[in-house]
Short mmCIF file of C-alpha atoms in Angstrom, two decimals:
data_model
loop_
_atom_site.label_atom_id
_atom_site.label_comp_id
_atom_site.label_asym_id
_atom_site.label_seq_id
_atom_site.Cartn_x
_atom_site.Cartn_y
_atom_site.Cartn_z
CA MET A 18 -2.12 -26.28 -54.75
CA ILE A 19 1.59 -25.51 -55.20
CA ASN A 20 3.85 -28.04 -53.46
CA LYS A 21 5.75 -26.18 -50.76
CA LYS A 22 8.50 -28.75 -50.88
CA LEU A 23 8.96 -28.21 -54.65
CA ILE A 24 9.18 -24.46 -54.11
CA THR A 25 11.78 -24.85 -51.46
CA ALA A 26 13.81 -27.14 -53.66
CA LEU A 27 13.67 -24.66 -56.61
CA ILE A 28 14.73 -21.84 -54.47
CA ALA A 29 17.63 -23.79 -53.09
CA LEU A 30 18.58 -24.71 -56.67
CA LEU A 31 18.47 -21.07 -57.84
CA MET A 32 20.64 -20.02 -54.93
CA ALA A 33 23.23 -22.75 -55.62
CA VAL A 34 23.27 -21.61 -59.30
CA GLY A 35 23.72 -18.02 -58.15
CA CYS A 36 26.44 -19.04 -55.81
CA PHE A 37 28.21 -20.97 -58.52
CA ALA A 38 27.90 -18.06 -60.95
CA SER A 39 29.39 -15.78 -58.24
CA ILE A 40 32.36 -18.26 -57.79
CA THR A 41 33.00 -18.24 -61.51
CA ALA A 42 32.92 -14.48 -61.70
CA ALA A 43 35.44 -14.32 -58.76
CA ALA A 44 37.55 -16.88 -60.45
CA ASP A 45 37.66 -14.84 -63.77
CA SER A 46 38.18 -11.56 -61.67
CA LYS A 47 41.41 -13.08 -60.12
CA LYS A 48 42.92 -12.80 -63.50
CA VAL A 49 42.66 -9.06 -63.39
CA SER A 50 45.63 -7.22 -61.79
CA LEU A 51 46.15 -3.56 -61.11
CA ASP A 52 49.98 -2.95 -61.28
CA VAL A 53 51.59 0.09 -59.78
CA THR A 54 55.23 0.59 -60.73
CA SER A 55 57.77 3.36 -60.67
CA ARG A 56 60.56 4.28 -63.12
CA TYR A 57 63.13 4.00 -60.24
CA ARG A 58 63.31 1.73 -57.16
CA SER A 59 65.32 4.36 -55.38
CA LEU A 60 64.77 8.25 -55.11
CA ILE A 61 66.60 11.12 -53.55
CA PRO A 62 65.10 14.20 -51.99
CA GLY A 63 63.82 16.55 -54.70
CA GLN A 64 63.81 13.95 -57.43
CA GLY A 65 60.70 13.42 -59.41
CA VAL A 66 59.47 10.12 -60.63
CA MET A 67 56.85 8.81 -63.17
CA VAL A 68 54.43 6.37 -61.62
CA ASP A 69 53.04 3.80 -63.95
CA VAL A 70 49.54 2.29 -63.61
CA GLY A 71 48.82 -0.82 -65.66
CA ILE A 72 45.80 -3.13 -65.83
CA SER A 73 46.73 -6.74 -66.52
CA ASN A 74 44.01 -8.86 -67.78
CA ALA A 75 45.65 -10.85 -70.75
CA GLU A 76 44.64 -14.21 -69.17
CA LEU A 77 40.91 -13.51 -69.59
CA ALA A 78 39.16 -15.45 -72.49
CA ASP A 79 38.45 -13.73 -75.72
CA GLY A 80 35.51 -11.54 -75.59
CA LYS A 81 36.07 -10.58 -71.94
CA GLY A 82 37.65 -7.66 -70.43
CA LEU A 83 36.93 -4.42 -68.60
CA ARG A 84 34.61 -1.80 -69.74
CA SER A 85 35.85 0.79 -67.31
CA ALA A 86 38.12 1.25 -64.40
CA LYS A 87 38.15 3.98 -61.55
CA ILE A 88 41.29 3.38 -59.47
CA THR A 89 42.35 5.25 -56.42
CA LEU A 90 46.00 5.11 -55.40
CA SER A 91 47.57 6.01 -52.00
CA TYR A 92 50.98 7.41 -51.19
CA ASP A 93 52.86 8.86 -48.12
CA GLU A 94 52.24 12.63 -48.04
CA ASN A 95 55.24 13.05 -45.79
CA ILE A 96 57.45 11.75 -48.53
CA PHE A 97 55.93 12.82 -51.87
CA THR A 98 54.46 16.12 -53.00
CA THR A 99 52.41 17.20 -56.00
CA GLU A 100 53.69 20.77 -55.99
CA GLY A 101 54.21 22.01 -59.47
CA SER A 102 52.33 19.05 -61.01
CA LEU A 103 48.80 20.26 -60.77
CA ARG A 104 46.46 22.92 -62.22
CA PHE A 105 43.04 24.04 -61.43
CA GLU A 106 40.46 23.01 -64.12
CA ASP A 107 37.54 25.53 -64.04
CA THR A 108 35.12 23.22 -65.80
CA LEU A 109 35.61 20.44 -63.34
CA GLY A 110 36.08 22.74 -60.34
CA LYS A 111 39.06 20.89 -58.97
CA ASP A 112 42.76 20.34 -59.25
CA ILE A 113 44.06 17.90 -61.79
CA TRP A 114 47.51 16.75 -63.09
CA ARG A 115 48.83 19.11 -65.78
CA ASP A 116 49.18 17.54 -69.26
CA ASP A 117 52.92 17.73 -69.17
CA THR A 118 53.02 15.79 -65.85
CA PHE A 119 50.59 13.07 -66.91
CA ILE A 120 51.33 10.58 -69.82
CA ILE A 121 49.08 8.28 -71.84
CA PRO A 122 51.47 5.93 -73.65
CA SER A 123 51.38 6.69 -77.34
CA GLU A 124 49.84 3.38 -78.47
CA ASN A 125 46.76 3.74 -76.17
CA PHE A 126 46.44 7.36 -77.26
CA ARG A 127 46.78 6.74 -80.92
CA THR A 128 44.09 3.96 -81.20
CA GLY A 129 41.34 6.15 -79.71
CA ASN A 130 39.73 3.15 -78.13
CA TYR A 131 40.25 4.38 -74.59
CA LEU A 132 39.10 7.65 -72.67
CA ILE A 133 41.66 8.37 -70.00
CA GLU A 134 41.02 11.44 -67.79
CA ASN A 135 43.70 13.44 -66.11
CA PRO A 136 44.32 12.07 -62.53
CA TYR A 137 43.06 14.32 -59.63
CA PRO A 138 44.07 14.36 -56.00
CA LEU A 139 42.03 13.42 -52.98
CA ASP A 140 42.59 13.17 -49.21
CA LEU A 141 40.09 10.65 -47.98
CA ASP A 142 41.43 10.66 -44.40
CA PRO A 143 43.34 13.89 -43.39
CA ALA A 144 44.65 12.08 -40.31
CA ASP A 145 46.21 8.98 -41.84
CA GLY A 146 49.25 10.72 -43.34
CA ARG A 147 48.55 9.73 -47.02
CA GLN A 148 47.06 11.23 -50.03
CA GLU A 149 45.13 9.67 -52.89
CA VAL A 150 45.23 9.85 -56.58
CA VAL A 151 42.11 8.96 -58.70
CA LEU A 152 42.45 7.74 -62.25
CA SER A 153 39.57 6.97 -64.57
CA ILE A 154 39.63 4.69 -67.72
CA SER A 155 36.93 3.69 -69.97
CA ALA A 156 36.86 1.82 -73.28
CA GLU A 157 35.28 3.54 -76.36
CA ASN A 158 33.92 2.35 -79.69
CA GLY A 159 32.60 -0.95 -78.46
CA GLN A 160 36.12 -2.05 -77.31
CA LEU A 161 37.30 -3.48 -74.05
CA ILE A 162 40.31 -2.73 -71.86
CA ARG A 163 42.73 -5.42 -72.49
CA SER A 164 46.48 -5.26 -71.71
CA SER A 165 49.47 -7.06 -70.26
CA SER A 166 51.36 -5.85 -67.10
CA ASP A 167 54.21 -4.37 -69.16
CA GLU A 168 51.87 -1.78 -70.81
CA PRO A 169 50.76 1.01 -68.36
CA PHE A 170 47.66 2.89 -69.20
CA VAL A 171 48.55 5.94 -67.27
CA SER A 172 51.72 7.50 -65.87
CA PHE A 173 51.89 10.57 -63.60
CA LEU A 174 54.49 12.58 -61.84
CA LEU A 175 55.27 12.66 -58.00
CA THR A 176 58.23 14.39 -56.52
CA VAL A 177 60.09 13.55 -53.28
CA LYS A 178 60.06 16.17 -50.74
CA GLU A 179 63.35 17.84 -49.61
CA GLY A 180 64.86 16.72 -46.42
CA VAL A 181 63.39 13.13 -46.51
CA SER A 182 65.67 10.72 -44.66
CA ASN A 183 66.40 7.10 -45.69
CA GLN A 184 63.20 5.15 -45.45
CA ASN A 185 61.12 2.66 -47.49
CA THR A 186 57.71 3.65 -48.91
CA SER A 187 55.08 2.32 -51.20
CA ILE A 188 52.62 3.60 -53.75
CA LYS A 189 49.54 1.29 -53.70
CA VAL A 190 45.99 0.68 -54.82
CA GLN A 191 43.70 2.10 -52.10
CA SER A 192 40.39 0.99 -54.00
CA ALA A 193 39.16 0.38 -57.40
CA ILE A 194 35.72 0.13 -59.21
CA LEU A 195 36.13 -2.12 -62.11
CA GLU A 196 33.16 -3.00 -64.51
CA ASP A 197 33.29 -5.99 -66.82
CA SER A 198 32.01 -6.24 -70.42
CA SER A 199 28.43 -6.61 -69.17
CA GLY A 200 28.68 -3.60 -66.84
CA LYS A 201 28.95 -5.80 -63.60
CA VAL A 202 31.29 -4.65 -60.94
CA ILE A 203 34.33 -7.02 -60.36
CA GLN A 204 34.82 -7.22 -56.55
CA ASN A 205 37.97 -9.65 -56.54
CA PHE A 206 41.15 -8.59 -58.25
CA ALA A 207 44.83 -8.55 -57.59
CA THR A 208 47.07 -5.60 -56.92
CA ALA A 209 50.85 -4.84 -56.99
CA SER A 210 52.52 -1.83 -55.21
CA ALA A 211 55.51 0.30 -56.16
CA ASP A 212 58.01 -0.13 -53.42
CA ILE A 213 60.61 2.61 -53.20
CA LEU A 214 63.66 3.49 -51.13
CA VAL A 215 63.93 7.22 -50.44
CA GLY A 216 67.12 8.74 -49.27
CA ILE A 217 70.76 9.58 -50.11
CA PRO A 218 72.77 7.14 -52.20
CA THR A 219 75.80 5.29 -50.59
CA SER A 220 78.12 6.26 -53.45
CA ILE A 221 78.36 8.07 -56.81
CA ASP A 222 80.22 6.88 -59.84
CA ILE A 223 81.18 9.22 -62.67
CA VAL A 224 80.56 7.49 -65.97
CA ARG A 225 81.16 8.30 -69.63
CA GLY A 226 77.78 8.63 -71.25
CA THR A 227 75.91 5.40 -70.36
CA LEU A 228 78.95 3.10 -70.29
CA PRO A 229 79.60 1.00 -67.14
CA PRO A 230 81.60 2.47 -64.29
CA THR A 231 85.55 2.05 -64.51
CA ALA A 232 88.42 3.02 -62.40
CA ASP A 233 90.50 3.74 -65.46
CA PRO A 234 91.10 7.59 -66.04
CA PHE A 235 89.24 9.11 -69.05
CA LYS A 236 91.53 10.30 -71.71
CA VAL A 237 90.52 13.18 -73.88
CA SER A 238 92.16 15.77 -76.12
CA VAL A 239 92.77 19.36 -75.09
CA ASP A 240 90.38 21.96 -76.24
CA SER A 241 87.52 19.52 -76.53
CA GLY A 242 84.48 18.45 -74.57
CA MET A 243 82.88 15.33 -73.15
CA GLU A 244 79.70 14.36 -71.56
CA LEU A 245 79.63 12.55 -68.20
CA ASN A 246 76.90 11.22 -66.03
CA ALA A 247 76.49 10.82 -62.13
CA LEU A 248 75.45 7.30 -61.40
CA ALA A 249 74.06 6.93 -57.85
CA ASN A 250 74.41 3.66 -55.99
CA PHE A 251 71.84 2.91 -53.20
CA GLU A 252 71.98 0.36 -50.32
CA ASN A 253 69.34 -1.90 -52.06
CA GLY A 254 71.60 -2.34 -55.03
CA ASP A 255 69.78 0.00 -57.29
CA THR A 256 71.26 2.59 -59.43
CA ALA A 257 69.99 5.88 -60.88
CA TYR A 258 71.40 8.77 -62.96
CA VAL A 259 71.48 12.00 -60.74
CA THR A 260 73.50 14.18 -63.13
CA GLU A 261 71.30 17.23 -62.96
CA LEU A 262 70.85 16.89 -59.18
CA THR A 263 74.51 16.98 -58.33
CA THR A 264 77.03 19.80 -57.98
CA TRP A 265 79.89 19.48 -60.44
CA ASP A 266 83.42 20.77 -59.94
CA SER A 267 87.04 20.38 -61.08
CA THR A 268 90.13 20.00 -58.94
CA ASP A 269 92.09 22.05 -61.47
CA THR A 270 90.25 24.52 -63.68
CA GLN A 271 93.50 25.28 -65.46
CA ILE A 272 93.04 21.78 -67.05
CA LEU A 273 89.33 21.32 -67.26
CA THR A 274 86.01 22.75 -66.06
CA ALA A 275 82.82 20.83 -65.35
CA ARG A 276 79.24 21.94 -65.24
CA HIS A 277 76.19 19.52 -65.08
CA GLY A 278 78.27 16.73 -66.36
CA SER A 279 79.66 18.75 -69.33
CA VAL A 280 83.34 18.84 -69.36
CA LYS A 281 85.51 21.30 -71.22
CA THR A 282 89.21 20.70 -71.43
CA VAL A 283 91.57 23.75 -71.53
CA GLY A 284 95.01 22.56 -70.66
CA LEU A 285 97.26 19.47 -70.67
CA GLY A 286 97.62 17.41 -67.54
CA THR A 287 95.57 15.39 -65.14
CA ALA A 288 92.65 16.58 -63.10
CA SER A 289 89.72 15.20 -61.40
CA VAL A 290 86.02 15.96 -61.89
CA THR A 291 83.77 15.63 -58.81
CA ALA A 292 79.94 15.36 -58.48
CA THR A 293 78.39 15.98 -55.04
CA LEU A 294 75.03 15.07 -53.75
CA GLY A 295 74.56 16.11 -50.14
CA SER A 296 77.26 14.41 -48.20
CA VAL A 297 78.21 11.97 -50.93
CA THR A 298 80.82 12.93 -53.70
CA GLY A 299 81.93 10.86 -56.65
CA LYS A 300 85.41 11.55 -58.18
CA HIS A 301 87.01 10.41 -61.41
CA ASP A 302 90.40 11.35 -62.98
CA ILE A 303 90.68 12.82 -66.57
CA VAL A 304 93.95 12.88 -68.48
CA VAL A 305 94.09 15.71 -70.97
CA LEU A 306 96.48 14.91 -73.94
CA SER A 307 97.64 16.61 -77.07
CA PRO A 308 95.34 15.82 -80.10
CA THR A 309 98.36 13.81 -81.67
CA ASP A 310 99.15 11.73 -78.63
CA PRO A 311 99.14 8.05 -79.61
CA GLU A 312 97.10 7.21 -76.53
CA LEU A 313 94.08 8.94 -78.09
CA ASN A 314 94.28 6.85 -81.20
CA VAL A 315 94.07 3.40 -79.63
CA GLN A 316 91.26 1.54 -81.54
CA THR A 317 88.51 -0.04 -79.39
CA GLN A 318 88.64 -3.82 -79.87
CA GLY A 319 85.41 -5.53 -80.92
CA TYR A 320 82.88 -5.30 -83.70
CA VAL A 321 80.10 -3.52 -81.93
CA THR A 322 79.56 -1.75 -78.70
CA VAL A 323 76.71 -3.19 -76.62
CA THR A 324 75.27 -1.00 -73.80
CA TYR A 325 73.06 -2.77 -71.15
CA ILE A 326 70.63 -0.24 -69.49
CA PRO A 327 68.50 -1.59 -66.62
CA PRO A 328 64.71 -1.00 -66.71
CA SER A 329 64.93 1.42 -63.81
CA GLN A 330 67.17 3.73 -66.01
CA ARG A 331 66.34 3.36 -69.59
CA GLU A 332 62.83 4.99 -69.48
CA ASN A 333 64.37 8.20 -68.23
CA LEU A 334 67.25 8.07 -70.75
CA TYR A 335 65.76 7.22 -74.02
CA LYS A 336 62.58 8.71 -75.37
CA GLU A 337 59.97 6.33 -76.80
CA ILE A 338 59.27 6.47 -80.47
CA PRO A 339 56.08 5.08 -82.01
CA VAL A 340 56.90 2.60 -84.90
CA THR A 341 54.72 1.11 -87.57
CA VAL A 342 55.63 -1.68 -90.07
CA ASN A 343 53.47 -1.55 -93.24
CA GLY A 344 50.80 0.12 -91.24
CA LYS A 345 50.89 -2.25 -88.19
CA VAL A 346 51.93 -1.10 -84.84
CA ALA A 347 55.32 -2.44 -83.54
CA LYS A 348 56.81 -2.20 -80.15
CA SER A 349 57.99 1.38 -79.54
CA GLY A 350 61.41 2.24 -80.54
CA ARG A 351 64.06 4.43 -78.62
CA LEU A 352 65.70 7.73 -79.54
CA ILE A 353 69.40 7.01 -78.54
CA ASP A 354 71.94 9.79 -79.23
CA GLY A 355 69.97 11.29 -81.95
CA SER A 356 69.28 8.18 -83.79
CA VAL A 357 66.14 5.92 -83.76
CA TYR A 358 66.64 2.39 -82.77
CA VAL A 359 63.68 -0.23 -83.32
CA PRO A 360 63.09 -3.40 -81.50
CA LEU A 361 64.49 -6.35 -83.42
CA ARG A 362 62.08 -9.04 -82.67
CA SER A 363 58.95 -7.00 -82.93
CA THR A 364 60.02 -5.28 -86.10
CA SER A 365 61.35 -8.43 -87.80
CA ASP A 366 58.18 -10.34 -87.13
CA LEU A 367 56.11 -7.72 -88.87
CA LEU A 368 58.71 -7.39 -91.66
CA GLY A 369 58.55 -11.26 -92.17
CA VAL A 370 62.28 -11.62 -92.24
CA GLU A 371 64.61 -14.10 -90.55
CA VAL A 372 66.54 -13.20 -87.47
CA GLY A 373 69.73 -14.97 -86.47
CA TYR A 374 73.03 -14.49 -84.54
CA ASP A 375 76.55 -14.17 -85.61
CA SER A 376 78.39 -15.87 -82.82
CA SER A 377 81.86 -14.78 -84.18
CA LYS A 378 81.00 -11.10 -84.12
CA LYS A 379 78.46 -11.47 -81.36
CA ALA A 380 75.85 -9.58 -83.18
CA PRO A 381 72.33 -10.31 -84.46
CA THR A 382 71.61 -10.97 -88.23
CA ILE A 383 68.78 -10.17 -90.51
CA ASN A 384 68.36 -12.55 -93.50
CA GLY A 385 71.97 -13.59 -92.88
CA THR A 386 73.42 -10.09 -92.95
CA THR A 387 75.16 -9.06 -89.68
CA ILE A 388 73.89 -5.82 -87.98
CA LYS A 389 76.59 -3.49 -86.99
CA GLU A 390 74.89 -0.99 -84.85
CA PHE A 391 72.57 -2.12 -82.12
CA LYS A 392 71.87 -1.85 -78.45
CA ILE A 393 70.83 -4.30 -75.68
CA LEU A 394 68.22 -2.69 -73.53
CA SER A 395 67.10 -4.96 -70.69
CA GLY A 396 67.84 -8.09 -72.70
CA SER A 397 66.11 -6.93 -75.97
CA SER A 398 68.05 -6.05 -79.09
CA TYR A 399 67.33 -2.72 -80.63
CA ILE A 400 68.76 -2.15 -84.15
CA LYS A 401 69.47 1.28 -85.76
CA ALA A 402 66.62 2.13 -88.12
CA ARG A 403 68.99 3.62 -90.65
CA GLU A 404 70.55 0.16 -91.25
CA ILE A 405 67.22 -1.32 -92.33
CA PRO A 406 67.10 0.12 -95.82
CA SER A 407 70.72 -1.02 -96.72
CA ILE A 408 69.89 -4.59 -95.53
CA LEU A 409 66.47 -5.10 -96.89
CA GLY A 410 65.76 -2.39 -99.29
CA ALA A 411 62.97 -1.22 -97.05
CA LYS A 412 61.88 2.40 -96.84
CA THR A 413 61.84 4.32 -93.62
CA ILE A 414 59.85 7.45 -93.17
CA TRP A 415 60.31 9.90 -90.25
CA ASP A 416 57.33 12.02 -89.19
CA ASN A 417 58.83 14.99 -87.47
CA THR A 418 55.49 16.49 -86.38
CA ASN A 419 54.36 13.35 -84.55
CA LYS A 420 57.90 12.06 -83.77
CA SER A 421 57.23 8.62 -85.10
CA LEU A 422 58.82 6.28 -87.71
CA SER A 423 57.12 4.20 -90.21
CA ILE A 424 58.73 1.27 -92.26
CA GLU A 425 57.49 0.19 -95.66
CA TYR A 426 58.67 -3.25 -96.96
CA GLY A 427 57.52 -5.69 -99.55
CA SER A 428 59.40 -9.03 -99.27
#
């Protein structure tokens, strides 16, 4: 006869083991985070914004990861609209985000290891004042979903409705179904929401290109042009370029004209250019001089111009360019003023070259050679790709069809 006490003990042991396994799985799952971020922390009525969705699980042990993820996001339907972003898909029988309002980062798309479907809208509770977006991601070719928080898997467009007054809102994870490498559903995971201030800015600075604001007048030659931007300042300290959303004007059209940030000088003298958004107007003086005026020929001091662009602005300004070094994928470059700039650290690591710093000229170096043309974007150095061949003798190849750059180098 089977000993009942023994059976009871075995059952208790199995339950304890099961509980321990569940605790372990929960502990691992805490290392998974669904991160929702936006390209701007402040938005104005009528402005669109790309919402990034990332899956962070870099802390998981090797061999672990996610097999699939179905993520439902929620946003305030009184603030955001999807008008103009959706199309009806006959085969699915529902609306989905159009291909041009939905982005898969180039590296994820290029590897072919992930199947990412176009997001589609839902309204789980018509009475709660919120709308939902559903995103589905699955790993292919026996791979797993593994990423860090700074690499979004999906980006999609939302637009702020006209007439929205100043208020804070958030785009957050409503729910998610995450399957691990064995197909089991992960119940416990972290989330991060995108918190956004929506409203009219407190002031507008008119800046030259992407240079910092200055009170000094802009000096320019007659019968020439210049490009200006409207930089909005919000009460939370954030800034955003609103050039195309503002109304531009000139205080004296006999001296200069202004349209969408493009200024054309037609006569000598001083006039102001204005940029207006709602009740807020930015204004800056422009001095138009003769082409031979000595003031136009003053040389800028310094060896190199360094421009710092905050994360909330740089994505909208500079297009990402896929970069490979000897066939290996590097961190994406940026297209700046028609030239490709590549990330110094990522590129140099793959090139196997030594990176230094010239303190006298305040510029980075490669193998002891000072780099003359570079940018600082959110603390990272980007060097002009055209400089690489002259410094290292490497070969740069531009693929105009795919808009990508490859570097070939043998040390």
